[in-house]
PDB file of C-alpha atoms in Angstrom:
ATOM      1  CA  PHE A  41      78.752  57.739 239.822  1.00 77.00           C
ATOM      2  CA  LEU A  42      81.591  55.645 241.263  1.00 79.00           C
ATOM      3  CA  GLN A  43      83.361  58.798 242.424  1.00 77.00           C
ATOM      4  CA  ARG A  44      80.206  59.965 244.226  1.00 78.00           C
ATOM      5  CA  CYS A  45      79.888  56.567 245.937  1.00 79.00           C
ATOM      6  CA  ILE A  46      83.465  56.798 247.170  1.00 78.00           C
ATOM      7  CA  GLN A  47      82.879  60.345 248.408  1.00 76.00           C
ATOM      8  CA  LEU A  48      79.853  59.087 250.338  1.00 80.00           C
ATOM      9  CA  LEU A  49      81.949  56.382 251.989  1.00 79.00           C
ATOM     10  CA  LEU A  50      84.508  59.035 252.907  1.00 80.00           C
ATOM     11  CA  LEU A  51      81.934  61.290 254.552  1.00 79.00           C
ATOM     12  CA  PRO A  52      83.160  60.645 258.147  1.00 82.00           C
ATOM     13  CA  ILE A  53      86.731  61.582 257.136  1.00 82.00           C
ATOM     14  CA  HIS A  54      85.438  64.612 255.247  1.00 80.00           C
ATOM     15  CA  VAL A  55      83.648  65.778 258.409  1.00 81.00           C
ATOM     16  CA  LEU A  56      86.858  65.331 260.431  1.00 78.00           C
ATOM     17  CA  ALA A  57      88.741  67.300 257.768  1.00 78.00           C
ATOM     18  CA  CYS A  58      86.195  70.141 257.921  1.00 81.00           C
ATOM     19  CA  LEU A  59      86.650  70.237 261.698  1.00 78.00           C
ATOM     20  CA  GLY A  60      90.432  70.421 261.267  1.00 79.00           C
ATOM     21  CA  LEU A  61      90.984  67.099 263.037  1.00 77.00           C
ATOM     22  CA  TRP A  62      92.007  64.832 260.152  1.00 81.00           C
ATOM     23  CA  GLU A  63      95.076  66.763 259.009  1.00 84.00           C
ATOM     24  CA  SER A  64      96.610  67.092 262.471  1.00 85.00           C
ATOM     25  CA  PHE A  65      96.093  63.369 263.061  1.00 86.00           C
ATOM     26  CA  TYR A  66      97.368  62.239 259.661  1.00 88.00           C
ATOM     27  CA  LYS A  67     100.445  64.499 259.747  1.00 92.00           C
ATOM     28  CA  LYS A  68     101.614  62.425 262.728  1.00 94.00           C
ATOM     29  CA  VAL A  69     100.771  59.059 261.171  1.00 93.00           C
ATOM     30  CA  PHE A  70     101.979  59.721 257.605  1.00 94.00           C
ATOM     31  CA  PRO A  71     105.751  59.598 258.346  1.00 95.00           C
ATOM     32  CA  TYR A  72     105.360  56.100 259.842  1.00 95.00           C
ATOM     33  CA  ILE A  73     103.487  54.969 256.716  1.00 94.00           C
ATOM     34  CA  MET A  74     106.142  56.458 254.445  1.00 95.00           C
ATOM     35  CA  ALA A  75     108.928  54.816 256.465  1.00 95.00           C
ATOM     36  CA  LYS A  76     107.407  51.472 255.405  1.00 95.00           C
ATOM     37  CA  VAL A  77     106.280  52.363 251.870  1.00 94.00           C
ATOM     38  CA  ALA A  78     109.234  54.480 250.653  1.00 94.00           C
ATOM     39  CA  PRO A  79     111.824  51.637 250.676  1.00 94.00           C
ATOM     40  CA  ILE A  80     109.449  49.451 248.622  1.00 95.00           C
ATOM     41  CA  TYR A  81     108.973  52.208 246.063  1.00 96.00           C
ATOM     42  CA  ASN A  82     112.714  52.959 246.064  1.00 95.00           C
ATOM     43  CA  HIS A  83     113.428  49.349 245.185  1.00 95.00           C
ATOM     44  CA  LYS A  84     111.098  49.575 242.167  1.00 95.00           C
ATOM     45  CA  VAL A  85     112.703  52.725 240.765  1.00 97.00           C
ATOM     46  CA  TYR A  86     116.260  52.117 241.993  1.00 97.00           C
ATOM     47  CA  LYS A  87     117.832  51.906 238.523  1.00 96.00           C
ATOM     48  CA  GLN A  88     115.954  54.975 237.256  1.00 96.00           C
ATOM     49  CA  LYS A  89     116.910  57.053 240.306  1.00 97.00           C
ATOM     50  CA  GLN A  90     120.505  55.893 240.178  1.00 96.00           C
ATOM     51  CA  GLN A  91     120.778  56.758 236.488  1.00 96.00           C
ATOM     52  CA  LEU A  92     119.096  60.147 236.936  1.00 96.00           C
ATOM     53  CA  LEU A  93     120.958  61.328 240.039  1.00 97.00           C
ATOM     54  CA  SER A  94     124.364  60.013 238.935  1.00 95.00           C
ATOM     55  CA  SER A  95     124.680  63.148 236.781  1.00 94.00           C
ATOM     56  CA  LEU A  96     124.419  65.462 239.812  1.00 96.00           C
ATOM     57  CA  ARG A  97     128.211  65.677 240.032  1.00 93.00           C
ATOM     58  CA  LYS A  98     128.476  67.644 236.797  1.00 94.00           C
ATOM     59  CA  PHE A  99     126.599  70.551 238.413  1.00 95.00           C
ATOM     60  CA  ALA A 100     129.052  70.899 241.323  1.00 93.00           C
ATOM     61  CA  GLY A 101     130.621  74.324 241.872  1.00 82.00           C
ATOM     62  CA  PRO A 102     134.298  75.275 241.245  1.00 79.00           C
ATOM     63  CA  SER A 103     135.320  73.719 244.574  1.00 80.00           C
ATOM     64  CA  GLY A 104     134.019  70.354 243.416  1.00 84.00           C
ATOM     65  CA  GLN A 105     131.411  70.274 246.171  1.00 90.00           C
ATOM     66  CA  LEU A 106     127.741  70.075 245.279  1.00 96.00           C
ATOM     67  CA  THR A 107     125.314  72.377 247.106  1.00 97.00           C
ATOM     68  CA  LEU A 108     121.967  70.612 246.957  1.00 98.00           C
ATOM     69  CA  LEU A 109     118.451  71.396 248.140  1.00 98.00           C
ATOM     70  CA  GLU A 110     115.874  68.643 248.466  1.00 98.00           C
ATOM     71  CA  ILE A 111     112.225  69.707 248.625  1.00 98.00           C
ATOM     72  CA  GLY A 112     109.948  67.354 250.535  1.00 97.00           C
ATOM     73  CA  THR A 113     112.793  65.237 251.895  1.00 97.00           C
ATOM     74  CA  GLY A 114     110.460  62.992 253.895  1.00 95.00           C
ATOM     75  CA  THR A 115     112.333  60.004 255.304  1.00 96.00           C
ATOM     76  CA  GLY A 116     115.482  60.688 253.272  1.00 97.00           C
ATOM     77  CA  THR A 117     115.225  57.817 250.797  1.00 96.00           C
ATOM     78  CA  ASN A 118     117.185  59.769 248.161  1.00 97.00           C
ATOM     79  CA  PHE A 119     120.285  60.251 250.325  1.00 97.00           C
ATOM     80  CA  GLN A 120     121.981  57.084 249.088  1.00 97.00           C
ATOM     81  CA  PHE A 121     122.031  58.494 245.536  1.00 97.00           C
ATOM     82  CA  TYR A 122     123.780  61.782 246.369  1.00 97.00           C
ATOM     83  CA  PRO A 123     127.526  62.195 245.714  1.00 95.00           C
ATOM     84  CA  PRO A 124     130.051  62.131 248.597  1.00 94.00           C
ATOM     85  CA  GLY A 125     130.705  65.491 250.242  1.00 91.00           C
ATOM     86  CA  CYS A 126     127.366  66.866 249.103  1.00 94.00           C
ATOM     87  CA  ARG A 127     126.321  69.948 251.108  1.00 95.00           C
ATOM     88  CA  LEU A 128     122.676  69.248 251.772  1.00 97.00           C
ATOM     89  CA  THR A 129     119.721  71.452 252.706  1.00 97.00           C
ATOM     90  CA  CYS A 130     116.517  69.538 253.497  1.00 98.00           C
ATOM     91  CA  THR A 131     113.014  70.983 253.553  1.00 97.00           C
ATOM     92  CA  ASP A 132     109.683  69.420 254.443  1.00 97.00           C
ATOM     93  CA  PRO A 133     106.448  71.006 255.712  1.00 96.00           C
ATOM     94  CA  ASN A 134     105.855  68.103 258.115  1.00 96.00           C
ATOM     95  CA  PRO A 135     108.110  68.297 261.220  1.00 96.00           C
ATOM     96  CA  ASN A 136     107.158  64.731 262.163  1.00 96.00           C
ATOM     97  CA  PHE A 137     109.543  63.407 259.499  1.00 96.00           C
ATOM     98  CA  ARG A 138     112.544  64.710 261.433  1.00 95.00           C
ATOM     99  CA  LYS A 139     113.504  61.554 263.325  1.00 95.00           C
ATOM    100  CA  PHE A 140     113.254  59.387 260.194  1.00 96.00           C
ATOM    101  CA  LEU A 141     115.324  61.891 258.224  1.00 95.00           C
ATOM    102  CA  LEU A 142     118.045  61.994 260.889  1.00 95.00           C
ATOM    103  CA  LYS A 143     118.135  58.193 260.936  1.00 96.00           C
ATOM    104  CA  SER A 144     118.714  58.168 257.166  1.00 96.00           C
ATOM    105  CA  LEU A 145     121.483  60.737 257.575  1.00 95.00           C
ATOM    106  CA  SER A 146     123.192  58.542 260.169  1.00 95.00           C
ATOM    107  CA  GLU A 147     123.211  55.759 257.557  1.00 96.00           C
ATOM    108  CA  ASN A 148     124.638  58.056 254.865  1.00 96.00           C
ATOM    109  CA  ARG A 149     127.777  59.540 256.389  1.00 94.00           C
ATOM    110  CA  HIS A 150     129.027  60.678 252.988  1.00 94.00           C
ATOM    111  CA  LEU A 151     126.641  63.673 253.162  1.00 95.00           C
ATOM    112  CA  LYS A 152     126.973  66.938 255.051  1.00 94.00           C
ATOM    113  CA  LEU A 153     123.688  68.361 256.348  1.00 95.00           C
ATOM    114  CA  GLU A 154     123.866  72.155 256.385  1.00 95.00           C
ATOM    115  CA  HIS A 155     120.257  73.116 257.034  1.00 95.00           C
ATOM    116  CA  LEU A 156     117.037  71.339 258.009  1.00 96.00           C
ATOM    117  CA  VAL A 157     114.088  73.625 257.297  1.00 95.00           C
ATOM    118  CA  VAL A 158     110.402  73.078 258.056  1.00 96.00           C
ATOM    119  CA  ALA A 159     108.836  74.774 255.035  1.00 95.00           C
ATOM    120  CA  SER A 160     106.550  74.105 252.106  1.00 95.00           C
ATOM    121  CA  GLY A 161     107.922  74.124 248.583  1.00 96.00           C
ATOM    122  CA  GLU A 162     105.814  77.180 247.810  1.00 97.00           C
ATOM    123  CA  ASP A 163     107.691  79.307 250.352  1.00 96.00           C
ATOM    124  CA  LEU A 164     111.451  78.813 250.576  1.00 96.00           C
ATOM    125  CA  HIS A 165     112.250  82.358 251.732  1.00 95.00           C
ATOM    126  CA  GLN A 166     114.847  81.020 254.194  1.00 95.00           C
ATOM    127  CA  ILE A 167     117.038  80.020 251.230  1.00 96.00           C
ATOM    128  CA  ARG A 168     118.858  82.817 249.394  1.00 96.00           C
ATOM    129  CA  ASP A 169     118.616  83.461 245.666  1.00 97.00           C
ATOM    130  CA  GLY A 170     120.993  81.582 243.382  1.00 95.00           C
ATOM    131  CA  THR A 171     122.722  79.582 246.118  1.00 96.00           C
ATOM    132  CA  MET A 172     121.955  76.025 244.978  1.00 97.00           C
ATOM    133  CA  ASP A 173     123.778  73.966 242.357  1.00 97.00           C
ATOM    134  CA  ALA A 174     120.893  71.517 242.186  1.00 98.00           C
ATOM    135  CA  VAL A 175     117.385  70.996 243.565  1.00 98.00           C
ATOM    136  CA  VAL A 176     115.823  67.541 243.914  1.00 98.00           C
ATOM    137  CA  CYS A 177     112.116  66.793 244.244  1.00 97.00           C
ATOM    138  CA  THR A 178     110.657  63.263 244.048  1.00 97.00           C
ATOM    139  CA  LEU A 179     106.991  62.382 244.555  1.00 96.00           C
ATOM    140  CA  VAL A 180     106.277  65.852 245.916  1.00 97.00           C
ATOM    141  CA  LEU A 181     104.742  67.932 243.120  1.00 97.00           C
ATOM    142  CA  CYS A 182     101.713  65.625 243.202  1.00 96.00           C
ATOM    143  CA  SER A 183     100.749  66.909 246.648  1.00 95.00           C
ATOM    144  CA  VAL A 184     101.813  70.563 246.771  1.00 96.00           C
ATOM    145  CA  THR A 185      99.123  73.240 246.807  1.00 94.00           C
ATOM    146  CA  ASN A 186     100.549  75.232 243.896  1.00 96.00           C
ATOM    147  CA  ILE A 187     103.048  73.662 241.463  1.00 96.00           C
ATOM    148  CA  HIS A 188     103.748  76.968 239.729  1.00 96.00           C
ATOM    149  CA  LYS A 189     104.831  78.613 243.001  1.00 97.00           C
ATOM    150  CA  VAL A 190     107.096  75.675 243.843  1.00 97.00           C
ATOM    151  CA  LEU A 191     108.787  75.775 240.431  1.00 97.00           C
ATOM    152  CA  THR A 192     109.172  79.552 240.673  1.00 96.00           C
ATOM    153  CA  GLU A 193     110.942  79.090 244.015  1.00 97.00           C
ATOM    154  CA  VAL A 194     113.144  76.374 242.487  1.00 97.00           C
ATOM    155  CA  LEU A 195     114.171  78.754 239.707  1.00 96.00           C
ATOM    156  CA  ARG A 196     114.918  81.496 242.258  1.00 97.00           C
ATOM    157  CA  VAL A 197     117.221  79.438 244.522  1.00 97.00           C
ATOM    158  CA  LEU A 198     119.127  77.780 241.661  1.00 97.00           C
ATOM    159  CA  ARG A 199     122.296  79.412 240.375  1.00 95.00           C
ATOM    160  CA  LEU A 200     122.554  80.061 236.664  1.00 94.00           C
ATOM    161  CA  GLY A 201     123.404  76.720 235.060  1.00 94.00           C
ATOM    162  CA  GLY A 202     121.992  74.739 238.001  1.00 95.00           C
ATOM    163  CA  ALA A 203     119.521  71.879 237.531  1.00 97.00           C
ATOM    164  CA  PHE A 204     116.192  70.731 238.979  1.00 98.00           C
ATOM    165  CA  TYR A 205     115.865  66.944 239.267  1.00 98.00           C
ATOM    166  CA  PHE A 206     112.396  65.395 239.475  1.00 98.00           C
ATOM    167  CA  LEU A 207     110.640  62.032 239.513  1.00 98.00           C
ATOM    168  CA  GLU A 208     106.854  62.315 239.748  1.00 98.00           C
ATOM    169  CA  HIS A 209     103.790  60.186 239.126  1.00 97.00           C
ATOM    170  CA  VAL A 210     101.423  62.002 236.783  1.00 97.00           C
ATOM    171  CA  ALA A 211      98.117  61.826 234.927  1.00 97.00           C
ATOM    172  CA  ALA A 212      97.811  59.023 232.410  1.00 97.00           C
ATOM    173  CA  ASP A 213      96.641  59.495 228.835  1.00 95.00           C
ATOM    174  CA  HIS A 214      93.099  60.888 229.048  1.00 95.00           C
ATOM    175  CA  SER A 215      91.703  58.172 226.799  1.00 94.00           C
ATOM    176  CA  SER A 216      93.054  55.337 228.970  1.00 95.00           C
ATOM    177  CA  TRP A 217      91.441  53.227 231.674  1.00 94.00           C
ATOM    178  CA  THR A 218      94.277  54.256 233.988  1.00 96.00           C
ATOM    179  CA  TYR A 219      93.150  57.878 233.780  1.00 96.00           C
ATOM    180  CA  PHE A 220      89.550  56.788 234.412  1.00 94.00           C
ATOM    181  CA  TRP A 221      90.593  55.067 237.636  1.00 93.00           C
ATOM    182  CA  GLN A 222      92.840  57.971 238.593  1.00 94.00           C
ATOM    183  CA  LYS A 223      89.830  60.280 238.542  1.00 92.00           C
ATOM    184  CA  ILE A 224      87.697  57.751 240.449  1.00 91.00           C
ATOM    185  CA  CYS A 225      90.297  57.217 243.165  1.00 90.00           C
ATOM    186  CA  ASP A 226      91.418  60.853 243.536  1.00 91.00           C
ATOM    187  CA  PRO A 227      89.085  61.715 246.480  1.00 85.00           C
ATOM    188  CA  VAL A 228      90.395  58.751 248.512  1.00 86.00           C
ATOM    189  CA  TRP A 229      93.998  59.268 247.498  1.00 91.00           C
ATOM    190  CA  LYS A 230      94.065  62.896 248.641  1.00 90.00           C
ATOM    191  CA  TYR A 231      92.999  61.960 252.158  1.00 87.00           C
ATOM    192  CA  PHE A 232      95.338  58.999 252.571  1.00 87.00           C
ATOM    193  CA  GLY A 233      98.221  60.366 250.471  1.00 88.00           C
ATOM    194  CA  ASP A 234      98.559  63.628 252.411  1.00 88.00           C
ATOM    195  CA  GLY A 235      96.982  65.757 249.676  1.00 90.00           C
ATOM    196  CA  CYS A 236      98.421  63.746 246.771  1.00 94.00           C
ATOM    197  CA  SER A 237      96.586  63.960 243.430  1.00 95.00           C
ATOM    198  CA  LEU A 238      96.719  61.092 240.966  1.00 96.00           C
ATOM    199  CA  SER A 239      95.882  63.189 237.907  1.00 94.00           C
ATOM    200  CA  ARG A 240      98.304  66.142 238.020  1.00 95.00           C
ATOM    201  CA  GLU A 241      99.499  67.426 234.633  1.00 95.00           C
ATOM    202  CA  THR A 242     102.980  68.153 235.999  1.00 96.00           C
ATOM    203  CA  GLN A 243     104.716  68.143 232.619  1.00 95.00           C
ATOM    204  CA  LYS A 244     102.613  71.085 231.432  1.00 94.00           C
ATOM    205  CA  GLU A 245     103.636  73.084 234.517  1.00 94.00           C
ATOM    206  CA  LEU A 246     107.325  72.317 233.930  1.00 94.00           C
ATOM    207  CA  GLU A 247     107.029  73.511 230.330  1.00 93.00           C
ATOM    208  CA  LYS A 248     105.599  76.870 231.477  1.00 92.00           C
ATOM    209  CA  ILE A 249     108.623  77.740 233.638  1.00 91.00           C
ATOM    210  CA  ASN A 250     111.504  79.639 232.066  1.00 85.00           C
ATOM    211  CA  PHE A 251     114.212  76.951 232.144  1.00 92.00           C
ATOM    212  CA  SER A 252     116.841  77.049 229.415  1.00 89.00           C
ATOM    213  CA  GLU A 253     116.378  73.347 228.597  1.00 88.00           C
ATOM    214  CA  LEU A 254     114.119  70.520 229.745  1.00 92.00           C
ATOM    215  CA  ASN A 255     115.235  66.881 229.698  1.00 93.00           C
ATOM    216  CA  LEU A 256     112.157  64.739 230.332  1.00 95.00           C
ATOM    217  CA  ARG A 257     110.931  61.244 229.595  1.00 95.00           C
ATOM    218  CA  ARG A 258     107.919  59.159 230.562  1.00 97.00           C
ATOM    219  CA  ILE A 259     108.206  55.826 232.356  1.00 97.00           C
ATOM    220  CA  HIS A 260     105.813  53.359 233.970  1.00 96.00           C
ATOM    221  CA  VAL A 261     106.412  51.840 237.395  1.00 95.00           C
ATOM    222  CA  THR A 262     105.205  48.295 238.053  1.00 92.00           C
ATOM    223  CA  PRO A 263     102.571  47.047 238.474  1.00 92.00           C
ATOM    224  CA  TYR A 264     101.347  48.843 235.357  1.00 92.00           C
ATOM    225  CA  TRP A 265      97.659  48.646 236.272  1.00 91.00           C
ATOM    226  CA  ILE A 266      97.887  50.825 239.409  1.00 94.00           C
ATOM    227  CA  PRO A 267      96.834  54.507 239.140  1.00 94.00           C
ATOM    228  CA  THR A 268     100.320  55.712 240.154  1.00 96.00           C
ATOM    229  CA  SER A 269     102.131  53.819 237.384  1.00 97.00           C
ATOM    230  CA  PRO A 270     102.623  56.715 234.878  1.00 97.00           C
ATOM    231  CA  HIS A 271     105.693  58.802 235.806  1.00 98.00           C
ATOM    232  CA  ILE A 272     107.870  61.546 234.390  1.00 98.00           C
ATOM    233  CA  ILE A 273     111.571  61.748 235.161  1.00 98.00           C
ATOM    234  CA  GLY A 274     114.300  64.173 234.204  1.00 97.00           C
ATOM    235  CA  TYR A 275     115.805  67.581 234.868  1.00 96.00           C
ATOM    236  CA  PRO A 276     115.572  71.085 233.440  1.00 96.00           C
ATOM    237  CA  VAL A 277     118.557  73.465 233.587  1.00 96.00           C
ATOM    238  CA  LYS A 278     118.317  77.132 234.589  1.00 94.00           C
TER     239      LYS A 278
END
């Protein structure tokens, strides 16, 4: 009932979406929102990100340089956690993030940008097979159209022995009040979170993909009562 009430309140936006007007408008606005929100979120998960991404160095190639692909780079909030000399390829389907991304690069001179590609995670055909030591994806799998396609592309571009690093908010336990509110808020969240779903079962999708090992743990981001609190963090190896 609550979900239906929310959908009724969202009717004007739904009409704009059906006319193709909402997406074009929000794609321009969303990067400005993320430029404000991303640093706040980064502060909350700083220790977890630092701990997770500090192990990137061990996947560097024989030259000692790390060739890294980030899917859904956005404003570039992960750049500070990448090792010096990292050869970076950035992808994002929204070209309006470009100026924010370049600003972050100017503040992180220890990185070397090799390619900046406007592409969705489901279609990374511009990147050759087995050319990446590591792939990073944070708060992206919640909003992609097809998680399985994204993970299949990740597996394709990774070299044998390479790793896929992720940090994603996910569905809560189905018997919890958090999950109840996730399902209630989903219609609103998708419009204002650029397609983001609060109740994705991302762990199940990761387990279906043919990685050789999966290192994963669950965490909660404060405040614990918000629908985006449940997270998974870790990395599988090809």
